[in-house]
mmCIF file of C-alpha atoms in Angstrom:
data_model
loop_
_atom_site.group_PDB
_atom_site.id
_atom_site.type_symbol
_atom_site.label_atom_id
_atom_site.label_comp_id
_atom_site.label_asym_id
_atom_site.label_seq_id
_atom_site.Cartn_x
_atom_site.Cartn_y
_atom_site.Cartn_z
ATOM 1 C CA UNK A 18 0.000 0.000 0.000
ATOM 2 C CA UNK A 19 2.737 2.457 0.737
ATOM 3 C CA UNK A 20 4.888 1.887 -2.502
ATOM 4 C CA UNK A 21 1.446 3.919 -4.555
ATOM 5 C CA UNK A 22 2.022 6.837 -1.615
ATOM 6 C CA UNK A 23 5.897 6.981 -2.251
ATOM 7 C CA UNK A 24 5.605 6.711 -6.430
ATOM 8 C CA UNK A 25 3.101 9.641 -6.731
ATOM 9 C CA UNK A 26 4.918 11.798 -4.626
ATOM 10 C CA UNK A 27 7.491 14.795 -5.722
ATOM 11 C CA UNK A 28 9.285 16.682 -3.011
ATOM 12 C CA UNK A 29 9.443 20.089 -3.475
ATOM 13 C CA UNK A 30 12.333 20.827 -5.806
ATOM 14 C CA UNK A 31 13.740 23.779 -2.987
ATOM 15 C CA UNK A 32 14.578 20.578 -0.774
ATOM 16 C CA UNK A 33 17.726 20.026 -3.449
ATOM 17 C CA UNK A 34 19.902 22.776 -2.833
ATOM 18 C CA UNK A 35 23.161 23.482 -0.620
ATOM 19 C CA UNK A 36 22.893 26.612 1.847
ATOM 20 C CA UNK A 37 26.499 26.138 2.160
ATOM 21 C CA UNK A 38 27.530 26.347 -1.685
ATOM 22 C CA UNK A 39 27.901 30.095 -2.359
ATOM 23 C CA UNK A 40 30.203 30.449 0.836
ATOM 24 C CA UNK A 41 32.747 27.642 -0.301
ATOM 25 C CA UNK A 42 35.792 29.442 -1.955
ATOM 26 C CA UNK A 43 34.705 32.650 -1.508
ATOM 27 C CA UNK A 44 36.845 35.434 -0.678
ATOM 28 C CA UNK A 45 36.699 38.548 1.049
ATOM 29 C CA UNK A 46 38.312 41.760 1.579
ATOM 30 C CA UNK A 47 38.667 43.943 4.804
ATOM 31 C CA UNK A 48 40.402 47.431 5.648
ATOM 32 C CA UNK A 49 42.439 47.733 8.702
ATOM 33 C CA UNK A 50 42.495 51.501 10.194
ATOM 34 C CA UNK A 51 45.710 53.165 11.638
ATOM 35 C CA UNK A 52 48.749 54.217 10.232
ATOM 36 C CA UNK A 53 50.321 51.694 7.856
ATOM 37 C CA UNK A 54 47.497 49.795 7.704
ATOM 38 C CA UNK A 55 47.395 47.685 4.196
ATOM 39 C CA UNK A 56 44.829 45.634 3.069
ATOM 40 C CA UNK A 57 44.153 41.733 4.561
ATOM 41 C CA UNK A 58 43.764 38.776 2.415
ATOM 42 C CA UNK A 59 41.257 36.343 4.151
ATOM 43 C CA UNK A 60 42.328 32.952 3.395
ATOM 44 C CA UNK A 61 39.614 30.743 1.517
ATOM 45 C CA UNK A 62 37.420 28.743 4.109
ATOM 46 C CA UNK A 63 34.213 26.118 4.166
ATOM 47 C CA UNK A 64 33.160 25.993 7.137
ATOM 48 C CA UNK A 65 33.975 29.624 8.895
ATOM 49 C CA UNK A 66 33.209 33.136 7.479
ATOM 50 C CA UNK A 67 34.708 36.327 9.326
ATOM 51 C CA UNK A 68 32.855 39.359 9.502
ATOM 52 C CA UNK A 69 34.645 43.112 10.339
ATOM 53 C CA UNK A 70 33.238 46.170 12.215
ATOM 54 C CA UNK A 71 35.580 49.302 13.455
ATOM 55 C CA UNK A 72 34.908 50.698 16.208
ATOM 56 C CA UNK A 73 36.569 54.565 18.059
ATOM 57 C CA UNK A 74 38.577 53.294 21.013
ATOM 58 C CA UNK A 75 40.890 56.622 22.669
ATOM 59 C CA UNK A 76 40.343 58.257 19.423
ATOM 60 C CA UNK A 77 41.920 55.573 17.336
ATOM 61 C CA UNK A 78 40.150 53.057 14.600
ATOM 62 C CA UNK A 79 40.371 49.509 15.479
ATOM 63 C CA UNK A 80 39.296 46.635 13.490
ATOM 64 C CA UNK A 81 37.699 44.311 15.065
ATOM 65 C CA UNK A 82 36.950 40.285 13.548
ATOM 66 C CA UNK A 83 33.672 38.246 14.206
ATOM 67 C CA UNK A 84 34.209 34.375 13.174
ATOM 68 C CA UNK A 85 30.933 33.055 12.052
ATOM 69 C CA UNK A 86 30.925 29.279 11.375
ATOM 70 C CA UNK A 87 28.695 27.938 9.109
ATOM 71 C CA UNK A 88 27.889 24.114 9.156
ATOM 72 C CA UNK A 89 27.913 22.494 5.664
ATOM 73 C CA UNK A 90 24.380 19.753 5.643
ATOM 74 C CA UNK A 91 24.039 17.435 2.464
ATOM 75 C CA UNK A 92 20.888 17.541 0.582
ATOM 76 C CA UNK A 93 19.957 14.178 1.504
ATOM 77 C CA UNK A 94 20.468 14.485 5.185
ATOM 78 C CA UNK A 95 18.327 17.611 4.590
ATOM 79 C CA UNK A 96 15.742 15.767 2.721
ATOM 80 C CA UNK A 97 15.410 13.073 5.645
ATOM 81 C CA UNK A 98 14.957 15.805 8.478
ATOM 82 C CA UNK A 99 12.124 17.869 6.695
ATOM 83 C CA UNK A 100 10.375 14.199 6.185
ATOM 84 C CA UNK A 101 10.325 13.679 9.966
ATOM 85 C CA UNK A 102 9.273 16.972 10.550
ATOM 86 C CA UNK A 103 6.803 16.785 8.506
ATOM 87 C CA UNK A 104 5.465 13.523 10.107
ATOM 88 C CA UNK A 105 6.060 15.399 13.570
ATOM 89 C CA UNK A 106 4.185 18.237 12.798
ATOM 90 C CA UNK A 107 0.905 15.670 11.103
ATOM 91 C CA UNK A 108 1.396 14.043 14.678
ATOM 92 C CA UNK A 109 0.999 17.499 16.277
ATOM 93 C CA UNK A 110 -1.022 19.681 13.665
ATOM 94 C CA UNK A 111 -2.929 17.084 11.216
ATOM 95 C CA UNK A 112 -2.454 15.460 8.905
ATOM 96 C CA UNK A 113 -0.478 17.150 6.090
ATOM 97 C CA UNK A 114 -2.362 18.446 2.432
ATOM 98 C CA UNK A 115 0.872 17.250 0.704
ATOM 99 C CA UNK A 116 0.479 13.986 1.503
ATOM 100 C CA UNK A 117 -3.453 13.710 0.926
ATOM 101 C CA UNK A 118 -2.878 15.316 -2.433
ATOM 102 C CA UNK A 119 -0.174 12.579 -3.129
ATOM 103 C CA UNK A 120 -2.476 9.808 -2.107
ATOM 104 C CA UNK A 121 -5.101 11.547 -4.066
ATOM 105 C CA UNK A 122 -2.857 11.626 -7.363
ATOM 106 C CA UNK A 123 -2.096 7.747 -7.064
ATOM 107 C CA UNK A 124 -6.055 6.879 -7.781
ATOM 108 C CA UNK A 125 -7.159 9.846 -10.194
ATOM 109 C CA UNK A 126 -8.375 9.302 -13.507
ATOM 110 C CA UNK A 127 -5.672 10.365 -15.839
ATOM 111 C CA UNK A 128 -8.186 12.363 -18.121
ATOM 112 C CA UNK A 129 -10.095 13.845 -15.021
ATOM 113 C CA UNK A 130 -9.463 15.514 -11.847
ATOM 114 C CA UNK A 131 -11.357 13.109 -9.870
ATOM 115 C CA UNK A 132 -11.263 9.059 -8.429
ATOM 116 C CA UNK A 133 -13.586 7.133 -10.894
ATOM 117 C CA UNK A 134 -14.901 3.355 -10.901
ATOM 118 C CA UNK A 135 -11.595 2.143 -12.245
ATOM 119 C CA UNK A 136 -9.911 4.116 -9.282
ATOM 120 C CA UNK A 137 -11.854 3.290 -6.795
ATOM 121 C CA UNK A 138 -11.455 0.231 -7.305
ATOM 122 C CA UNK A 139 -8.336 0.006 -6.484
ATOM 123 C CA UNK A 140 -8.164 2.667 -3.701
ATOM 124 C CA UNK A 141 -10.557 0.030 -2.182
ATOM 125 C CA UNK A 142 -8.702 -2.935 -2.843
ATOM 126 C CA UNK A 143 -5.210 -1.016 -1.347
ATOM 127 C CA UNK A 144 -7.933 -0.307 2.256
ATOM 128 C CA UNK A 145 -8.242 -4.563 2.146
ATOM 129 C CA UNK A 146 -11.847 -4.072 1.717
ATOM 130 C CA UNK A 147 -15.126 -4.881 -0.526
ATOM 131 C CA UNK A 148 -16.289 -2.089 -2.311
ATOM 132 C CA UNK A 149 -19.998 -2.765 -1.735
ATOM 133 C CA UNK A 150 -19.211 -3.297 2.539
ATOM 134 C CA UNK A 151 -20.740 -1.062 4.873
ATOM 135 C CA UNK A 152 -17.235 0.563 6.021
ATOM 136 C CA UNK A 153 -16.768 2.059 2.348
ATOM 137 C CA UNK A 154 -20.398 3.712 2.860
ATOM 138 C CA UNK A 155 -19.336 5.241 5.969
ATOM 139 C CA UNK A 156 -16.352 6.234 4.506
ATOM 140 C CA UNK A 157 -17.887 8.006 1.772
ATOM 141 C CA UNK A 158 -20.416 9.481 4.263
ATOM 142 C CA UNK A 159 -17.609 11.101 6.563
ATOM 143 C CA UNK A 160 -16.066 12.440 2.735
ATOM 144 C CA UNK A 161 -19.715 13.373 1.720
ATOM 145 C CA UNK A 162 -19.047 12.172 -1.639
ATOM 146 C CA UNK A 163 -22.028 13.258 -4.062
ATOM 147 C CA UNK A 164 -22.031 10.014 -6.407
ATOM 148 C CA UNK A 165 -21.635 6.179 -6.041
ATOM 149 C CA UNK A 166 -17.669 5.064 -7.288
ATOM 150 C CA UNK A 167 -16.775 8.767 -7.125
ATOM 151 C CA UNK A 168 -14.290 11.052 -4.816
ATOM 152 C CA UNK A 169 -13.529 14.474 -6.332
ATOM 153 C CA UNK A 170 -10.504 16.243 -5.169
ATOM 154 C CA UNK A 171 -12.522 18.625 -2.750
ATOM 155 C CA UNK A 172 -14.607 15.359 -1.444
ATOM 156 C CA UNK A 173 -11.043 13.633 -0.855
ATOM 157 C CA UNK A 174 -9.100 15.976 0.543
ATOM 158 C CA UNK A 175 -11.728 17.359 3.081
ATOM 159 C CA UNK A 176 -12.754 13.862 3.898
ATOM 160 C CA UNK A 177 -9.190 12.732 4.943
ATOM 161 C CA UNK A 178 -8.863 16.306 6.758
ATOM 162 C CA UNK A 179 -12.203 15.422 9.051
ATOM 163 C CA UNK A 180 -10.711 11.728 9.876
ATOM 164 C CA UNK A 181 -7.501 12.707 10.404
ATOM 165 C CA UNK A 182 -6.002 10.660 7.859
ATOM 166 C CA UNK A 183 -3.194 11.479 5.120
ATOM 167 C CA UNK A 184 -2.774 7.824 4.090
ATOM 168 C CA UNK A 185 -3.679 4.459 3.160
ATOM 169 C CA UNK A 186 -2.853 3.011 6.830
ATOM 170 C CA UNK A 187 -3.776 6.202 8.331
ATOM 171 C CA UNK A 188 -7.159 5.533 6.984
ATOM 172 C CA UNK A 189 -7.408 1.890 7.721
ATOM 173 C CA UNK A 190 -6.860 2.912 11.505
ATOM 174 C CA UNK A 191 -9.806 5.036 11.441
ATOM 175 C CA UNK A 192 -12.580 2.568 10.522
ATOM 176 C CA UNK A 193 -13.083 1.108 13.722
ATOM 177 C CA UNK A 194 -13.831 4.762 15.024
ATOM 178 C CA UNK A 195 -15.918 5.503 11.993
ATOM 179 C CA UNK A 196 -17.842 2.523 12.964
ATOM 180 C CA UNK A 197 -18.249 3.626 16.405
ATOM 181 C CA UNK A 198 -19.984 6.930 15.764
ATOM 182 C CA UNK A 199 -22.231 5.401 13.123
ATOM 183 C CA UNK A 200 -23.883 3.636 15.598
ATOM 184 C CA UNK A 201 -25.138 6.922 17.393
ATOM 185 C CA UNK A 202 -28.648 7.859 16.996
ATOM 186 C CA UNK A 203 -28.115 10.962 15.622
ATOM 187 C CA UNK A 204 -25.294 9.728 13.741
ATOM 188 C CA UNK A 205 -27.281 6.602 12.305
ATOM 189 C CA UNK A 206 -29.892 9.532 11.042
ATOM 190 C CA UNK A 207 -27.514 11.481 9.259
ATOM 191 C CA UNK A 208 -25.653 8.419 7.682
ATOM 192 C CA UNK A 209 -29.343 7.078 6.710
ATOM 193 C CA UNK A 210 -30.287 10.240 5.327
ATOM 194 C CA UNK A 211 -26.786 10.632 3.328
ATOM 195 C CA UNK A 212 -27.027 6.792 1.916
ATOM 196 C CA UNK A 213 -30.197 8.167 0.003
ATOM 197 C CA UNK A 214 -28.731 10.971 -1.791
ATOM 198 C CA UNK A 215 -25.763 8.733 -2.752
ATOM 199 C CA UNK A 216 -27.505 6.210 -4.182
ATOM 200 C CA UNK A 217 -29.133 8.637 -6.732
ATOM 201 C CA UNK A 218 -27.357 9.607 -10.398
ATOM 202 C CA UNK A 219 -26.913 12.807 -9.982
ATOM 203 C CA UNK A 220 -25.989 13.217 -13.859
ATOM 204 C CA UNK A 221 -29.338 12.039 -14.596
ATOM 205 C CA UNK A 222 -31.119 14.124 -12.395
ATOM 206 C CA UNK A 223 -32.481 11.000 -10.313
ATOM 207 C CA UNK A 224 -35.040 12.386 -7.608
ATOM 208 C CA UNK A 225 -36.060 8.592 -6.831
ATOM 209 C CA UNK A 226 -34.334 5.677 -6.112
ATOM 210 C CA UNK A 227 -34.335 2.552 -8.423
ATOM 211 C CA UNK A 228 -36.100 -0.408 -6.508
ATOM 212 C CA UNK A 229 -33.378 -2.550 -6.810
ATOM 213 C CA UNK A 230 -31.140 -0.210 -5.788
ATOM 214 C CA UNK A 231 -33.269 1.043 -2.972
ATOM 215 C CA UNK A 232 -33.448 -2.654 -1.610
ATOM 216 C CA UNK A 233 -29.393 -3.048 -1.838
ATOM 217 C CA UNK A 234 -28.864 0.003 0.229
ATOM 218 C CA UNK A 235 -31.086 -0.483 3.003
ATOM 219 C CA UNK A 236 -29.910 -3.731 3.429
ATOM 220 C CA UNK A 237 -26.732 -2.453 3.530
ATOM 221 C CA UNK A 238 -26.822 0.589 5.597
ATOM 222 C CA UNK A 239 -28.640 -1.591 7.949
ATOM 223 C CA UNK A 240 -25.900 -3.406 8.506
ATOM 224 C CA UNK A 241 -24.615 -2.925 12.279
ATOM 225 C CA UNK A 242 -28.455 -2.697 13.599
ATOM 226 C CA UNK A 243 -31.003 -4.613 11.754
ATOM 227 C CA UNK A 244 -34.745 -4.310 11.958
ATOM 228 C CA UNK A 245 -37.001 -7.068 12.771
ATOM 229 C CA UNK A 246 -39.097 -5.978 9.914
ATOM 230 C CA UNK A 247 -36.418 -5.495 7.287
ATOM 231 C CA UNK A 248 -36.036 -8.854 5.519
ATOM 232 C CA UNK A 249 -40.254 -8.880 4.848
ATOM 233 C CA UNK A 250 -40.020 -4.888 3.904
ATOM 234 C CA UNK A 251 -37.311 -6.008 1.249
ATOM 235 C CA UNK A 252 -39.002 -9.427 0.111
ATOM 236 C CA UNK A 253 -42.679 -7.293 -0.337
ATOM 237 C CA UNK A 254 -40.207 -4.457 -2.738
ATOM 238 C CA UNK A 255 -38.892 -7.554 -4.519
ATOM 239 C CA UNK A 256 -42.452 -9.225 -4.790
ATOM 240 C CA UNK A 257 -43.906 -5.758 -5.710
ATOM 241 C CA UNK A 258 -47.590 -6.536 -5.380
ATOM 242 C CA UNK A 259 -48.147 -2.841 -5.920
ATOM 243 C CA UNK A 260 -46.038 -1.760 -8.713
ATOM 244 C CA UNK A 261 -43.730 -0.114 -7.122
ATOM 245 C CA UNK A 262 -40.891 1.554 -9.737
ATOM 246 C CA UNK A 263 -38.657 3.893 -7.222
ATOM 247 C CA UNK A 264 -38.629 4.928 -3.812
ATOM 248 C CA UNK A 265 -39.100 8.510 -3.010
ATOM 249 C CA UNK A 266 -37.286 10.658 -0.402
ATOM 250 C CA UNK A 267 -39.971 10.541 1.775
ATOM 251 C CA UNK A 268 -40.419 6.911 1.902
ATOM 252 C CA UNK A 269 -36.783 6.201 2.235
ATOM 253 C CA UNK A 270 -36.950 8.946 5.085
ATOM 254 C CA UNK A 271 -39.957 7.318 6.728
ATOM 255 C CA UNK A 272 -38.693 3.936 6.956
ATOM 256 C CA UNK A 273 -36.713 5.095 9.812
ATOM 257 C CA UNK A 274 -39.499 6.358 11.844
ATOM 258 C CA UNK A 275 -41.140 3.416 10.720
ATOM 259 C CA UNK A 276 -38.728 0.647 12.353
ATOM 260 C CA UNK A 277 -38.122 2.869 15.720
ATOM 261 C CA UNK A 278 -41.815 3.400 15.996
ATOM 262 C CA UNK A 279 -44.046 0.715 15.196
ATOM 263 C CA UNK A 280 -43.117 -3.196 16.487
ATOM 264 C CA UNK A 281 -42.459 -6.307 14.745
ATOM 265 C CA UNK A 282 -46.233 -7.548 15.159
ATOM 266 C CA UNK A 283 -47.220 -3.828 13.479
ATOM 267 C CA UNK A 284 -50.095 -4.322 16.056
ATOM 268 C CA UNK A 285 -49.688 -0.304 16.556
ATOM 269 C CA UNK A 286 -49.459 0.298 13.238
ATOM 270 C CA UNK A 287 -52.238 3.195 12.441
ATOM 271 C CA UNK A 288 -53.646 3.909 8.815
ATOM 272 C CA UNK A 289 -55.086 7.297 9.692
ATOM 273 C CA UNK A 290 -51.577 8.471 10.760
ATOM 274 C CA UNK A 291 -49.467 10.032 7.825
ATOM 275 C CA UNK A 292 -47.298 7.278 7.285
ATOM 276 C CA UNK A 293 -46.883 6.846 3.343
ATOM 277 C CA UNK A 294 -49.666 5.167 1.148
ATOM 278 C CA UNK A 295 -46.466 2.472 0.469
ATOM 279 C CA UNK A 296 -46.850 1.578 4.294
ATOM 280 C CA UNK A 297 -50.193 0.636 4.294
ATOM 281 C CA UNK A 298 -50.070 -1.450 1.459
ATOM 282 C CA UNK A 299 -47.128 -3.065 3.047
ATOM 283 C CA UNK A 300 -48.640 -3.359 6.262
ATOM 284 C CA UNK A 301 -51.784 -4.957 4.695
ATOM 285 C CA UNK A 302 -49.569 -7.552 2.788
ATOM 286 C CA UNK A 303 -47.800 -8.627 5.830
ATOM 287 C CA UNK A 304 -50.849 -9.307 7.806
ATOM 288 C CA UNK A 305 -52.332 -11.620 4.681
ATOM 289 C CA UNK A 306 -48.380 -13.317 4.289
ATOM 290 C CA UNK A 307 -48.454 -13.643 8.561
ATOM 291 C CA UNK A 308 -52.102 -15.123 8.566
ATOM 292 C CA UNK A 309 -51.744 -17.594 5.466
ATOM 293 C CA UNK A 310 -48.361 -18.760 7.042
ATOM 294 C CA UNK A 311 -50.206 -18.847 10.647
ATOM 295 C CA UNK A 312 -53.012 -21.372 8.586
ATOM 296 C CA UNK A 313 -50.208 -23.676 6.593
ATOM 297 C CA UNK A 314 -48.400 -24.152 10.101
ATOM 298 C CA UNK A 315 -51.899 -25.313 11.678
ATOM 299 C CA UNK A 316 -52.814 -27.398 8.751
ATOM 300 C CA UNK A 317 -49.206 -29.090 8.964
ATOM 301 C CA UNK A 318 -49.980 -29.560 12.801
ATOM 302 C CA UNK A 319 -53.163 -31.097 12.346
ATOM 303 C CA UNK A 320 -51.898 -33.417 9.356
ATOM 304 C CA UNK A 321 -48.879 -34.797 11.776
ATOM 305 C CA UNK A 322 -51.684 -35.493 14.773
ATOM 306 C CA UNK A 323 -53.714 -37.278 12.169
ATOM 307 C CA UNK A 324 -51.058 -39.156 10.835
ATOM 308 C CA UNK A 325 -49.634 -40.109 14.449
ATOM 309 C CA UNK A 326 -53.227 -41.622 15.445
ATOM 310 C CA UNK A 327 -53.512 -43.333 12.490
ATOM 311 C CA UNK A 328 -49.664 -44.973 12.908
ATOM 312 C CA UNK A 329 -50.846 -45.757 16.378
ATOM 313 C CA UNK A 330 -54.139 -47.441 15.561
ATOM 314 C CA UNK A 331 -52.925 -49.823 12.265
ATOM 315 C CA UNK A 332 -50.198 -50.934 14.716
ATOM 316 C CA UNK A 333 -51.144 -54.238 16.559
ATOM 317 C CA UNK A 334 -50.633 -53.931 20.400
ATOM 318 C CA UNK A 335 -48.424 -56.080 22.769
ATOM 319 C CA UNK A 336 -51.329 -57.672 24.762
ATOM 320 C CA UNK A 337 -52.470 -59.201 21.321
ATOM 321 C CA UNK A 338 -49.721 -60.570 20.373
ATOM 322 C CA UNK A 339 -49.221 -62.545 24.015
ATOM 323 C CA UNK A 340 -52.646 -63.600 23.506
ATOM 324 C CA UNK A 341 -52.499 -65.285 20.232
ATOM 325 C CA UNK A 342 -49.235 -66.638 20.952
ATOM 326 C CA UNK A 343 -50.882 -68.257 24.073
ATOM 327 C CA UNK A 344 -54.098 -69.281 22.726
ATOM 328 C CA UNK A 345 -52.011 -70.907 20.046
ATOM 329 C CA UNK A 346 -50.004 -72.392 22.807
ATOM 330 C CA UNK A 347 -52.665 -73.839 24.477
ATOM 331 C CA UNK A 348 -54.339 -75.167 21.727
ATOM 332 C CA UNK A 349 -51.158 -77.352 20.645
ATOM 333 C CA UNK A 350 -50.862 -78.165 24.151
ATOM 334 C CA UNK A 351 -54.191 -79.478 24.197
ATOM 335 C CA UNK A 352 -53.785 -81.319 20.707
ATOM 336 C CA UNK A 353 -51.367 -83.416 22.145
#
């Protein structure tokens, strides 16, 4: 995962240069005050510079010398300290833009400024995980991505600025977190709320939610908690008595309330509150499914009683057995 980081990036090109160069071999000139006083030839140096100030001592000019040494560092040794720096100062600060825009640059498309399917895919597959699990939905909540196998640069950048992340194992450490607050009510609401709006083509101007796609995401984002009621909701979408072709904001909204208020027997389910005509339809089929079921389960009952009496009746007993065998005993007793 970390050779993609490490290819992608370019340091910045200042990080090459010497601060030392332009002093090696370089000479200077200095006047010395007084009478006789000639001119003094500094002898080259690397590592020392002098500097020269006069100063009025009992009326006379004096020179006076300032030795100023300079320490030589290599490039690379340079290079090495700004990296830890910059890893000190994530630990301290953040994490760093240069880095996210690195990581960023490793899964772009190469014709577009943003992380397509192709991309994704292998962002995904560098995180060790499925791109249809719950933990890439969460993810792409907490970088409020607009579109399904989609990051732009904003959505990226921002996102690994709110988890504190600025790469691949940074981001990795985070899920278990991410996980954590999703379970939150308030959380939960917002990530439920969010999964809708994702799910949507945006391109297409999608204000409804495909069934099929509908019935994939709630299972999904229902992943940590799941409803009693959810497995029926989904198999009445997939039966579709009604004719159901999308699922509305509303709907998708309502299902919440739905779960958290009404219990798995829907005994206090209500038609004249203003639950969606969807619900009552629902609510109505489930009843019929729960009732039928209820009548194939007594009819299997009553078919297994009838069957046991009848096993138990054809059956000859023990106490006519002994009295065959003894009648028969006696009578060849007798015989003889």
């Amino acid at each position: 995962m970390g050779q993609c980081v490490t290819k992608c990036k370019n340091p910045s090109s200042s990080l090459g240069s010497k601060s030392g160069d332009k002093e090696q071999g370089s000479k200077s000139h200095h006047k010395k005050g007084g009478s006789g006083g000639g001119g003094h030839k500094e002898e080259p140096g690397t590592v020392c510079r002098k500097a020269s100030s006069e100063h009025m001592f009992n009326g006379t000019k004096t020179a006076m010398e300032v030795t100023v040494e300079t320490t030589v560092i290599p490039a690379s040794a340079m290079l090495g300290d700004l990296r830890k720096e910059d890893r000190s100062v994530a630990d301290r600060e953040g994490p760093s833009l240069l880095r996210i825009e690195a990581l960023f640059c490793c899964y772009k498309d190469p014709h577009e400024d943003d992380i397509l399917e192709e991309g994704m895919e292998r962002f995904c597959n560098d995180l060790c995980v499925d791109p249809a699990e719950f933990r890439v939905l969460v993810l792409a909540w907490k970088f409020q991505a607009a579109t399904m196998c989609k990051f732009t640069r904003k959505e990226f950048v921002d996102g690994c600025r709110a988890i504190q992340a600025d790469s691949l194992e940074g981001i990795c450490s985070r899920f278990t977190c991410m996980l954590l607050e999703a379970q939150g009510e308030e959380s939960f609401k917002d990530l439920y709320r969010f999964t809708f709006q994702f799910g949507l083509d945006a391109e297409e101007g999608q204000r409804s939610l495909q069934r099929d796609i509908a019935i994939a995401l709630w299972r999904l984002v229902f992943t940590q908690d799941t409803p009693d009621i959810l497995e029926h909701w989904l198999d009445f979408l997939g039966e579709n008595p009604s004719g159901v072709r999308g699922i509305s904001r509303d709907t998708w909204n309502m299902f919440l309330n739905f779960t958290q208020a009404i219990g798995p027997d829907l005994s206090n389910y209500s038609e004249d509150e203003a639950w969606p005509s969807l619900f009552d339809t629902f609510v109505e089929w489930e009843m019929e499914r729960r009732k039928k079921e209820a009548q194939e389960e007594q009819l299997k009952r009553a078919e297994e009683e009838e069957r046991g009496c009848t096993e138990t009746e054809g059956s000859p007993s023990s106490t006519d057995g002994l009295v065959t065998e003894s009648g028969w005993g006696s009578q060849t007793w007798v015989g003889h």
